[in-house]
C-alpha cells in the first residue's frame, strides 16, 4: 500500500487494473461499441484515470505546516505586543499616552486578524489535503475493485481482447467472448461504476480547490495604521523662501564704479 499522501505511488497501484480496462474497451470498440466518454479516442480510459497525475500532496502538507508555524509566530508576537500595551499605559499618561495606547491597540487588533486568518488558512489547506487524498485513494480502490469483479475470467478476456485488436489467433472465437462477456461488463461495470467514479473524482478535486480559494479570497484585508507625524495637531514648518537673486546688488555696485570714473 502506498504511503499516505503519495499520489504517484497510489495511482501506480491501480495502473494494472486500468490497463485491463483499457484493453477491454478497445476490443469492444473494435466490434462496434460506442460511448462518448470511453471510445472517443484510444487513450480516453487512461486520460480519465490520469486526471490527478502530478498532484503533490506532500508539498501541500509542507505548506500546511508552514502556515501553522506562521500563525503561531504571529500569535507569539501579538502576546508580546499586548503586554507592551499595558506597559505603555502605565508609563505614559495624559492625552498623548492615551492616543499612543489606542494606536498600539489597533495594531494588536489588526495583528490578531492576520493570525486568525493564517490559522484558518492552515485548516483549510489541511482539509484540502485530506479531501484530495480521499478522492485519489477512493478512485484507485474503485478501479481495482471493478477490475477484480472479472478476476476469474481475466485471462480469457485479455486473450480474446488481444486477438480482436491484433488479429492474431482464433478471431471468431475471440469475437464471441468479447461480444457475449466483455461487452456487457464494459457497458455496465465500466460505464456505470468505473466512469462515474472517474467523473466524480475529477469534479470533487476541482470543487475542493474552488472552495478553499474562494474562502481565502473572501478574507478581509488587514490594515496596519502608520503613526502621524509627532501626534495630532502637528504642523510641519514651512520651508524658508529662496534667497533673492544678487542682481540688484550687483547693479548698485556697477553704478558706483561708473560714478567714480566720471569724477
PDB file of C-alpha atoms in Angstrom:
ATOM      1  CA  UNK A   1       0.000   0.000   0.000  1.00  0.00           C
ATOM      2  CA  UNK A   2       1.358   3.427  -0.935  1.00  0.00           C
ATOM      3  CA  UNK A   3       2.284   5.849   1.820  1.00  0.00           C
ATOM      4  CA  UNK A   4      -0.403   8.347   2.709  1.00  0.00           C
ATOM      5  CA  UNK A   5      -0.279  11.469   0.504  1.00  0.00           C
ATOM      6  CA  UNK A   6       1.974   9.767  -2.077  1.00  0.00           C
ATOM      7  CA  UNK A   7      -0.327  10.277  -5.046  1.00  0.00           C
ATOM      8  CA  UNK A   8       2.078   8.951  -7.676  1.00  0.00           C
ATOM      9  CA  UNK A   9       2.610   5.682  -5.812  1.00  0.00           C
ATOM     10  CA  UNK A  10      -1.097   5.236  -5.151  1.00  0.00           C
ATOM     11  CA  UNK A  11      -2.017   5.832  -8.788  1.00  0.00           C
ATOM     12  CA  UNK A  12       0.657   3.347  -9.840  1.00  0.00           C
ATOM     13  CA  UNK A  13      -1.058   0.678  -7.749  1.00  0.00           C
ATOM     14  CA  UNK A  14      -4.157   0.954  -9.905  1.00  0.00           C
ATOM     15  CA  UNK A  15      -2.404   1.013 -13.274  1.00  0.00           C
ATOM     16  CA  UNK A  16      -2.621  -2.755 -13.951  1.00  0.00           C
ATOM     17  CA  UNK A  17      -6.383  -2.624 -13.442  1.00  0.00           C
ATOM     18  CA  UNK A  18      -6.667   0.405 -15.727  1.00  0.00           C
ATOM     19  CA  UNK A  19      -4.636  -1.328 -18.417  1.00  0.00           C
ATOM     20  CA  UNK A  20      -7.055  -4.270 -18.303  1.00  0.00           C
ATOM     21  CA  UNK A  21      -9.998  -1.885 -18.591  1.00  0.00           C
ATOM     22  CA  UNK A  22      -8.336  -0.118 -21.498  1.00  0.00           C
ATOM     23  CA  UNK A  23      -7.866  -3.406 -23.377  1.00  0.00           C
ATOM     24  CA  UNK A  24     -11.465  -4.444 -22.810  1.00  0.00           C
ATOM     25  CA  UNK A  25     -12.801  -1.103 -24.061  1.00  0.00           C
ATOM     26  CA  UNK A  26     -10.596  -1.145 -27.168  1.00  0.00           C
ATOM     27  CA  UNK A  27     -11.708  -4.652 -28.069  1.00  0.00           C
ATOM     28  CA  UNK A  28     -15.359  -3.705 -27.639  1.00  0.00           C
ATOM     29  CA  UNK A  29     -14.840  -0.569 -29.702  1.00  0.00           C
ATOM     30  CA  UNK A  30     -13.264  -2.665 -32.472  1.00  0.00           C
ATOM     31  CA  UNK A  31     -16.524  -4.610 -32.620  1.00  0.00           C
ATOM     32  CA  UNK A  32     -18.713  -1.516 -32.800  1.00  0.00           C
ATOM     33  CA  UNK A  33     -19.228  -0.488 -29.183  1.00  0.00           C
ATOM     34  CA  UNK A  34     -19.525   3.296 -28.795  1.00  0.00           C
ATOM     35  CA  UNK A  35     -19.549   5.599 -25.789  1.00  0.00           C
ATOM     36  CA  UNK A  36     -18.554   9.284 -25.914  1.00  0.00           C
ATOM     37  CA  UNK A  37     -16.578   9.113 -22.663  1.00  0.00           C
ATOM     38  CA  UNK A  38     -14.863   5.787 -23.319  1.00  0.00           C
ATOM     39  CA  UNK A  39     -14.267   5.367 -27.046  1.00  0.00           C
ATOM     40  CA  UNK A  40     -13.818   8.897 -28.430  1.00  0.00           C
ATOM     41  CA  UNK A  41     -10.051   8.334 -28.743  1.00  0.00           C
ATOM     42  CA  UNK A  42      -7.703   5.436 -27.930  1.00  0.00           C
ATOM     43  CA  UNK A  43      -6.258   6.905 -24.707  1.00  0.00           C
ATOM     44  CA  UNK A  44      -9.550   8.091 -23.221  1.00  0.00           C
ATOM     45  CA  UNK A  45      -9.688   5.470 -20.467  1.00  0.00           C
ATOM     46  CA  UNK A  46      -6.163   6.310 -19.351  1.00  0.00           C
ATOM     47  CA  UNK A  47      -6.869  10.027 -19.576  1.00  0.00           C
ATOM     48  CA  UNK A  48      -9.754   9.645 -17.135  1.00  0.00           C
ATOM     49  CA  UNK A  49      -7.532   7.820 -14.688  1.00  0.00           C
ATOM     50  CA  UNK A  50      -4.629  10.264 -15.003  1.00  0.00           C
ATOM     51  CA  UNK A  51      -6.544  13.448 -14.139  1.00  0.00           C
ATOM     52  CA  UNK A  52      -4.671  13.714 -10.800  1.00  0.00           C
ATOM     53  CA  UNK A  53      -1.258  12.856 -12.221  1.00  0.00           C
ATOM     54  CA  UNK A  54       1.345  15.286 -10.890  1.00  0.00           C
ATOM     55  CA  UNK A  55      -0.680  16.169  -7.797  1.00  0.00           C
ATOM     56  CA  UNK A  56       1.846  16.604  -4.963  1.00  0.00           C
ATOM     57  CA  UNK A  57       0.039  16.358  -1.649  1.00  0.00           C
ATOM     58  CA  UNK A  58       3.284  16.125   0.284  1.00  0.00           C
ATOM     59  CA  UNK A  59       4.145  19.631  -0.937  1.00  0.00           C
ATOM     60  CA  UNK A  60       0.701  20.768   0.194  1.00  0.00           C
ATOM     61  CA  UNK A  61       1.341  19.107   3.550  1.00  0.00           C
ATOM     62  CA  UNK A  62       4.529  21.151   3.918  1.00  0.00           C
ATOM     63  CA  UNK A  63       2.580  24.303   3.072  1.00  0.00           C
ATOM     64  CA  UNK A  64       0.116  23.441   5.838  1.00  0.00           C
ATOM     65  CA  UNK A  65       2.956  23.132   8.342  1.00  0.00           C
ATOM     66  CA  UNK A  66       4.437  26.464   7.250  1.00  0.00           C
ATOM     67  CA  UNK A  67       1.083  28.211   7.582  1.00  0.00           C
ATOM     68  CA  UNK A  68       0.668  26.730  11.058  1.00  0.00           C
ATOM     69  CA  UNK A  69       4.134  27.922  12.041  1.00  0.00           C
ATOM     70  CA  UNK A  70       3.467  31.404  10.645  1.00  0.00           C
ATOM     71  CA  UNK A  71       0.213  31.645  12.595  1.00  0.00           C
ATOM     72  CA  UNK A  72       1.944  30.559  15.800  1.00  0.00           C
ATOM     73  CA  UNK A  73       4.721  33.112  15.253  1.00  0.00           C
ATOM     74  CA  UNK A  74       2.216  35.921  14.757  1.00  0.00           C
ATOM     75  CA  UNK A  75       0.296  34.936  17.887  1.00  0.00           C
ATOM     76  CA  UNK A  76       3.555  34.909  19.875  1.00  0.00           C
ATOM     77  CA  UNK A  77       4.383  38.392  18.616  1.00  0.00           C
ATOM     78  CA  UNK A  78       0.839  39.503  19.387  1.00  0.00           C
ATOM     79  CA  UNK A  79       1.148  38.377  23.006  1.00  0.00           C
ATOM     80  CA  UNK A  80       4.319  40.432  23.343  1.00  0.00           C
ATOM     81  CA  UNK A  81       2.631  43.435  21.766  1.00  0.00           C
ATOM     82  CA  UNK A  82      -0.366  43.233  24.103  1.00  0.00           C
ATOM     83  CA  UNK A  83       1.994  43.099  27.077  1.00  0.00           C
ATOM     84  CA  UNK A  84       3.674  46.250  25.786  1.00  0.00           C
ATOM     85  CA  UNK A  85       0.297  47.996  25.671  1.00  0.00           C
ATOM     86  CA  UNK A  86      -0.048  47.558  29.428  1.00  0.00           C
ATOM     87  CA  UNK A  87       3.487  48.838  29.993  1.00  0.00           C
ATOM     88  CA  UNK A  88       2.883  51.812  27.710  1.00  0.00           C
ATOM     89  CA  UNK A  89      -0.334  52.697  29.517  1.00  0.00           C
ATOM     90  CA  UNK A  90       1.452  52.683  32.871  1.00  0.00           C
ATOM     91  CA  UNK A  91       4.483  54.621  31.659  1.00  0.00           C
ATOM     92  CA  UNK A  92       2.780  57.336  29.592  1.00  0.00           C
ATOM     93  CA  UNK A  93      -0.251  59.209  30.907  1.00  0.00           C
ATOM     94  CA  UNK A  94      -2.216  62.078  29.539  1.00  0.00           C
ATOM     95  CA  UNK A  95      -3.777  62.688  26.100  1.00  0.00           C
ATOM     96  CA  UNK A  96      -0.594  61.742  24.244  1.00  0.00           C
ATOM     97  CA  UNK A  97      -0.256  58.498  26.150  1.00  0.00           C
ATOM     98  CA  UNK A  98      -3.922  57.658  25.605  1.00  0.00           C
ATOM     99  CA  UNK A  99      -3.560  58.248  21.865  1.00  0.00           C
ATOM    100  CA  UNK A 100      -0.447  56.065  21.751  1.00  0.00           C
ATOM    101  CA  UNK A 101      -2.183  53.249  23.645  1.00  0.00           C
ATOM    102  CA  UNK A 102      -5.187  53.345  21.319  1.00  0.00           C
ATOM    103  CA  UNK A 103      -2.872  53.280  18.316  1.00  0.00           C
ATOM    104  CA  UNK A 104      -0.999  50.199  19.563  1.00  0.00           C
ATOM    105  CA  UNK A 105      -4.294  48.508  20.457  1.00  0.00           C
ATOM    106  CA  UNK A 106      -5.495  48.981  16.882  1.00  0.00           C
ATOM    107  CA  UNK A 107      -2.251  47.409  15.700  1.00  0.00           C
ATOM    108  CA  UNK A 108      -2.938  44.483  18.023  1.00  0.00           C
ATOM    109  CA  UNK A 109      -6.426  44.077  16.563  1.00  0.00           C
ATOM    110  CA  UNK A 110      -5.034  44.019  13.018  1.00  0.00           C
ATOM    111  CA  UNK A 111      -2.348  41.521  14.013  1.00  0.00           C
ATOM    112  CA  UNK A 112      -4.969  39.328  15.673  1.00  0.00           C
ATOM    113  CA  UNK A 113      -6.984  39.282  12.446  1.00  0.00           C
ATOM    114  CA  UNK A 114      -3.880  38.255  10.487  1.00  0.00           C
ATOM    115  CA  UNK A 115      -3.012  35.484  12.941  1.00  0.00           C
ATOM    116  CA  UNK A 116      -6.575  34.181  12.949  1.00  0.00           C
ATOM    117  CA  UNK A 117      -6.674  34.113   9.159  1.00  0.00           C
ATOM    118  CA  UNK A 118      -3.319  32.324   8.992  1.00  0.00           C
ATOM    119  CA  UNK A 119      -4.634  29.578  11.234  1.00  0.00           C
ATOM    120  CA  UNK A 120      -7.856  29.406   9.253  1.00  0.00           C
ATOM    121  CA  UNK A 121      -5.836  29.134   6.034  1.00  0.00           C
ATOM    122  CA  UNK A 122      -3.824  26.284   7.550  1.00  0.00           C
ATOM    123  CA  UNK A 123      -7.030  24.473   8.488  1.00  0.00           C
ATOM    124  CA  UNK A 124      -8.468  24.955   5.007  1.00  0.00           C
ATOM    125  CA  UNK A 125      -5.306  23.627   3.379  1.00  0.00           C
ATOM    126  CA  UNK A 126      -5.291  20.651   5.732  1.00  0.00           C
ATOM    127  CA  UNK A 127      -8.891  19.898   4.807  1.00  0.00           C
ATOM    128  CA  UNK A 128      -7.990  20.268   1.130  1.00  0.00           C
ATOM    129  CA  UNK A 129      -5.061  17.894   1.555  1.00  0.00           C
ATOM    130  CA  UNK A 130      -7.208  15.269   3.284  1.00  0.00           C
ATOM    131  CA  UNK A 131     -10.086  15.596   0.809  1.00  0.00           C
ATOM    132  CA  UNK A 132      -7.801  15.255  -2.195  1.00  0.00           C
ATOM    133  CA  UNK A 133      -6.123  12.192  -0.755  1.00  0.00           C
ATOM    134  CA  UNK A 134      -9.501  10.602  -0.013  1.00  0.00           C
ATOM    135  CA  UNK A 135     -10.640  11.226  -3.589  1.00  0.00           C
ATOM    136  CA  UNK A 136      -7.483   9.788  -5.147  1.00  0.00           C
ATOM    137  CA  UNK A 137      -7.386   6.818  -2.802  1.00  0.00           C
ATOM    138  CA  UNK A 138     -11.064   6.039  -3.410  1.00  0.00           C
ATOM    139  CA  UNK A 139     -10.631   6.310  -7.167  1.00  0.00           C
ATOM    140  CA  UNK A 140      -7.774   3.834  -7.204  1.00  0.00           C
ATOM    141  CA  UNK A 141      -9.669   1.468  -4.920  1.00  0.00           C
ATOM    142  CA  UNK A 142     -12.682   1.574  -7.250  1.00  0.00           C
ATOM    143  CA  UNK A 143     -10.559   0.955 -10.356  1.00  0.00           C
ATOM    144  CA  UNK A 144      -9.033  -2.118  -8.715  1.00  0.00           C
ATOM    145  CA  UNK A 145     -12.340  -3.375  -7.321  1.00  0.00           C
ATOM    146  CA  UNK A 146     -14.152  -3.084 -10.663  1.00  0.00           C
ATOM    147  CA  UNK A 147     -11.342  -4.949 -12.398  1.00  0.00           C
ATOM    148  CA  UNK A 148     -11.393  -7.679  -9.750  1.00  0.00           C
ATOM    149  CA  UNK A 149     -15.060  -8.383 -10.426  1.00  0.00           C
ATOM    150  CA  UNK A 150     -13.894 -10.230 -13.538  1.00  0.00           C
ATOM    151  CA  UNK A 151     -10.778 -11.694 -11.942  1.00  0.00           C
ATOM    152  CA  UNK A 152     -11.685 -15.311 -12.687  1.00  0.00           C
ATOM    153  CA  UNK A 153     -12.376 -14.507 -16.342  1.00  0.00           C
ATOM    154  CA  UNK A 154      -9.482 -12.089 -16.785  1.00  0.00           C
ATOM    155  CA  UNK A 155      -7.019 -14.405 -18.597  1.00  0.00           C
ATOM    156  CA  UNK A 156      -9.624 -15.477 -21.166  1.00  0.00           C
ATOM    157  CA  UNK A 157     -10.910 -11.929 -21.617  1.00  0.00           C
ATOM    158  CA  UNK A 158      -7.462 -10.416 -22.089  1.00  0.00           C
ATOM    159  CA  UNK A 159      -6.562 -13.095 -24.630  1.00  0.00           C
ATOM    160  CA  UNK A 160      -9.784 -12.518 -26.547  1.00  0.00           C
ATOM    161  CA  UNK A 161      -9.282  -8.742 -26.463  1.00  0.00           C
ATOM    162  CA  UNK A 162      -5.756  -9.129 -27.807  1.00  0.00           C
ATOM    163  CA  UNK A 163      -6.956 -11.335 -30.653  1.00  0.00           C
ATOM    164  CA  UNK A 164      -9.717  -8.903 -31.614  1.00  0.00           C
ATOM    165  CA  UNK A 165      -7.422  -5.868 -31.620  1.00  0.00           C
ATOM    166  CA  UNK A 166      -4.388  -7.502 -33.264  1.00  0.00           C
ATOM    167  CA  UNK A 167      -5.987 -10.183 -35.425  1.00  0.00           C
ATOM    168  CA  UNK A 168      -3.627 -12.897 -34.181  1.00  0.00           C
ATOM    169  CA  UNK A 169      -5.350 -16.106 -33.113  1.00  0.00           C
ATOM    170  CA  UNK A 170      -8.864 -17.516 -33.393  1.00  0.00           C
ATOM    171  CA  UNK A 171     -10.711 -14.299 -34.173  1.00  0.00           C
ATOM    172  CA  UNK A 172     -14.249 -15.750 -34.480  1.00  0.00           C
ATOM    173  CA  UNK A 173     -13.988 -17.358 -31.038  1.00  0.00           C
ATOM    174  CA  UNK A 174     -12.431 -14.201 -29.594  1.00  0.00           C
ATOM    175  CA  UNK A 175     -15.202 -12.029 -31.030  1.00  0.00           C
ATOM    176  CA  UNK A 176     -17.749 -14.298 -29.391  1.00  0.00           C
ATOM    177  CA  UNK A 177     -16.104 -13.877 -25.982  1.00  0.00           C
ATOM    178  CA  UNK A 178     -15.888 -10.115 -26.373  1.00  0.00           C
ATOM    179  CA  UNK A 179     -19.489  -9.697 -27.559  1.00  0.00           C
ATOM    180  CA  UNK A 180     -21.067 -12.072 -25.072  1.00  0.00           C
ATOM    181  CA  UNK A 181     -18.936 -11.487 -21.974  1.00  0.00           C
ATOM    182  CA  UNK A 182     -16.650  -8.472 -22.182  1.00  0.00           C
ATOM    183  CA  UNK A 183     -19.059  -6.029 -23.801  1.00  0.00           C
ATOM    184  CA  UNK A 184     -21.794  -6.425 -21.143  1.00  0.00           C
ATOM    185  CA  UNK A 185     -19.121  -5.925 -18.472  1.00  0.00           C
ATOM    186  CA  UNK A 186     -17.880  -2.760 -20.168  1.00  0.00           C
ATOM    187  CA  UNK A 187     -21.382  -1.404 -20.721  1.00  0.00           C
ATOM    188  CA  UNK A 188     -22.364  -1.963 -17.095  1.00  0.00           C
ATOM    189  CA  UNK A 189     -19.412  -2.099 -14.711  1.00  0.00           C
ATOM    190  CA  UNK A 190     -17.125   0.258 -16.617  1.00  0.00           C
ATOM    191  CA  UNK A 191     -19.732   2.653 -17.985  1.00  0.00           C
ATOM    192  CA  UNK A 192     -21.551   2.909 -14.663  1.00  0.00           C
ATOM    193  CA  UNK A 193     -19.351   2.381 -11.611  1.00  0.00           C
ATOM    194  CA  UNK A 194     -15.905   2.982 -13.098  1.00  0.00           C
ATOM    195  CA  UNK A 195     -16.743   6.012 -15.219  1.00  0.00           C
ATOM    196  CA  UNK A 196     -18.950   7.548 -12.530  1.00  0.00           C
ATOM    197  CA  UNK A 197     -16.071   7.369 -10.059  1.00  0.00           C
ATOM    198  CA  UNK A 198     -13.646   8.938 -12.525  1.00  0.00           C
ATOM    199  CA  UNK A 199     -16.048  11.828 -13.168  1.00  0.00           C
ATOM    200  CA  UNK A 200     -16.852  12.387  -9.507  1.00  0.00           C
ATOM    201  CA  UNK A 201     -13.159  12.394  -8.609  1.00  0.00           C
ATOM    202  CA  UNK A 202     -12.334  14.989 -11.243  1.00  0.00           C
ATOM    203  CA  UNK A 203     -15.256  17.172 -10.191  1.00  0.00           C
ATOM    204  CA  UNK A 204     -14.534  16.667  -6.495  1.00  0.00           C
ATOM    205  CA  UNK A 205     -10.935  17.787  -6.884  1.00  0.00           C
ATOM    206  CA  UNK A 206     -11.986  20.941  -8.735  1.00  0.00           C
ATOM    207  CA  UNK A 207     -14.680  21.715  -6.160  1.00  0.00           C
ATOM    208  CA  UNK A 208     -12.252  21.214  -3.272  1.00  0.00           C
ATOM    209  CA  UNK A 209      -9.796  23.697  -4.754  1.00  0.00           C
ATOM    210  CA  UNK A 210     -12.533  26.210  -5.561  1.00  0.00           C
ATOM    211  CA  UNK A 211     -13.917  26.148  -2.022  1.00  0.00           C
ATOM    212  CA  UNK A 212     -10.531  26.844  -0.472  1.00  0.00           C
ATOM    213  CA  UNK A 213      -9.516  29.595  -2.888  1.00  0.00           C
ATOM    214  CA  UNK A 214     -12.905  31.323  -2.593  1.00  0.00           C
ATOM    215  CA  UNK A 215     -12.743  31.354   1.200  1.00  0.00           C
ATOM    216  CA  UNK A 216      -9.221  32.699   1.182  1.00  0.00           C
ATOM    217  CA  UNK A 217     -10.124  35.377  -1.348  1.00  0.00           C
ATOM    218  CA  UNK A 218     -13.084  36.428   0.815  1.00  0.00           C
ATOM    219  CA  UNK A 219     -10.893  37.129   3.849  1.00  0.00           C
ATOM    220  CA  UNK A 220     -10.807  40.880   4.614  1.00  0.00           C
ATOM    221  CA  UNK A 221      -7.524  42.648   4.067  1.00  0.00           C
ATOM    222  CA  UNK A 222      -5.681  43.611   7.241  1.00  0.00           C
ATOM    223  CA  UNK A 223      -4.750  47.270   7.643  1.00  0.00           C
ATOM    224  CA  UNK A 224      -1.947  48.483   9.887  1.00  0.00           C
ATOM    225  CA  UNK A 225      -2.017  52.224  10.561  1.00  0.00           C
ATOM    226  CA  UNK A 226       1.061  54.393  10.253  1.00  0.00           C
ATOM    227  CA  UNK A 227       1.568  56.902  13.088  1.00  0.00           C
ATOM    228  CA  UNK A 228       1.040  60.580  12.305  1.00  0.00           C
ATOM    229  CA  UNK A 229       3.988  62.963  12.387  1.00  0.00           C
ATOM    230  CA  UNK A 230       4.613  63.741  16.078  1.00  0.00           C
ATOM    231  CA  UNK A 231       0.986  63.205  17.030  1.00  0.00           C
ATOM    232  CA  UNK A 232      -2.282  65.089  16.393  1.00  0.00           C
ATOM    233  CA  UNK A 233      -2.123  68.761  15.596  1.00  0.00           C
ATOM    234  CA  UNK A 234       1.453  68.784  14.389  1.00  0.00           C
ATOM    235  CA  UNK A 235       2.070  71.284  11.612  1.00  0.00           C
ATOM    236  CA  UNK A 236       5.311  70.921   9.689  1.00  0.00           C
ATOM    237  CA  UNK A 237       7.446  74.040   9.349  1.00  0.00           C
ATOM    238  CA  UNK A 238       7.073  75.836   6.066  1.00  0.00           C
ATOM    239  CA  UNK A 239      10.265  75.895   4.041  1.00  0.00           C
ATOM    240  CA  UNK A 240      12.088  79.248   4.037  1.00  0.00           C
ATOM    241  CA  UNK A 241      11.596  81.313   0.852  1.00  0.00           C
ATOM    242  CA  UNK A 242      14.536  81.212  -1.529  1.00  0.00           C
ATOM    243  CA  UNK A 243      17.087  83.988  -1.187  1.00  0.00           C
ATOM    244  CA  UNK A 244      16.701  86.976  -3.540  1.00  0.00           C
ATOM    245  CA  UNK A 245      18.988  86.896  -6.552  1.00  0.00           C
ATOM    246  CA  UNK A 246      22.019  89.184  -6.187  1.00  0.00           C
ATOM    247  CA  UNK A 247      21.311  91.033  -9.448  1.00  0.00           C
ATOM    248  CA  UNK A 248      20.178  94.298  -7.791  1.00  0.00           C
ATOM    249  CA  UNK A 249      23.178  94.403  -5.525  1.00  0.00           C
ATOM    250  CA  UNK A 250      25.440  93.807  -8.468  1.00  0.00           C
ATOM    251  CA  UNK A 251      23.766  96.678 -10.340  1.00  0.00           C
ATOM    252  CA  UNK A 252      24.319  99.112  -7.497  1.00  0.00           C
ATOM    253  CA  UNK A 253      27.945  98.166  -7.292  1.00  0.00           C
ATOM    254  CA  UNK A 254      28.317  98.706 -11.034  1.00  0.00           C
ATOM    255  CA  UNK A 255      26.686 102.175 -10.842  1.00  0.00           C
ATOM    256  CA  UNK A 256      29.020 103.264  -8.065  1.00  0.00           C
ATOM    257  CA  UNK A 257      32.072 102.376 -10.017  1.00  0.00           C
ATOM    258  CA  UNK A 258      30.744 104.309 -13.068  1.00  0.00           C
ATOM    259  CA  UNK A 259      30.261 107.472 -10.982  1.00  0.00           C
ATOM    260  CA  UNK A 260      33.774 107.314  -9.697  1.00  0.00           C
ATOM    261  CA  UNK A 261      35.061 107.076 -13.246  1.00  0.00           C
ATOM    262  CA  UNK A 262      33.024 110.171 -14.253  1.00  0.00           C
ATOM    263  CA  UNK A 263      34.576 112.150 -11.487  1.00  0.00           C
TER     264      UNK A 263
END
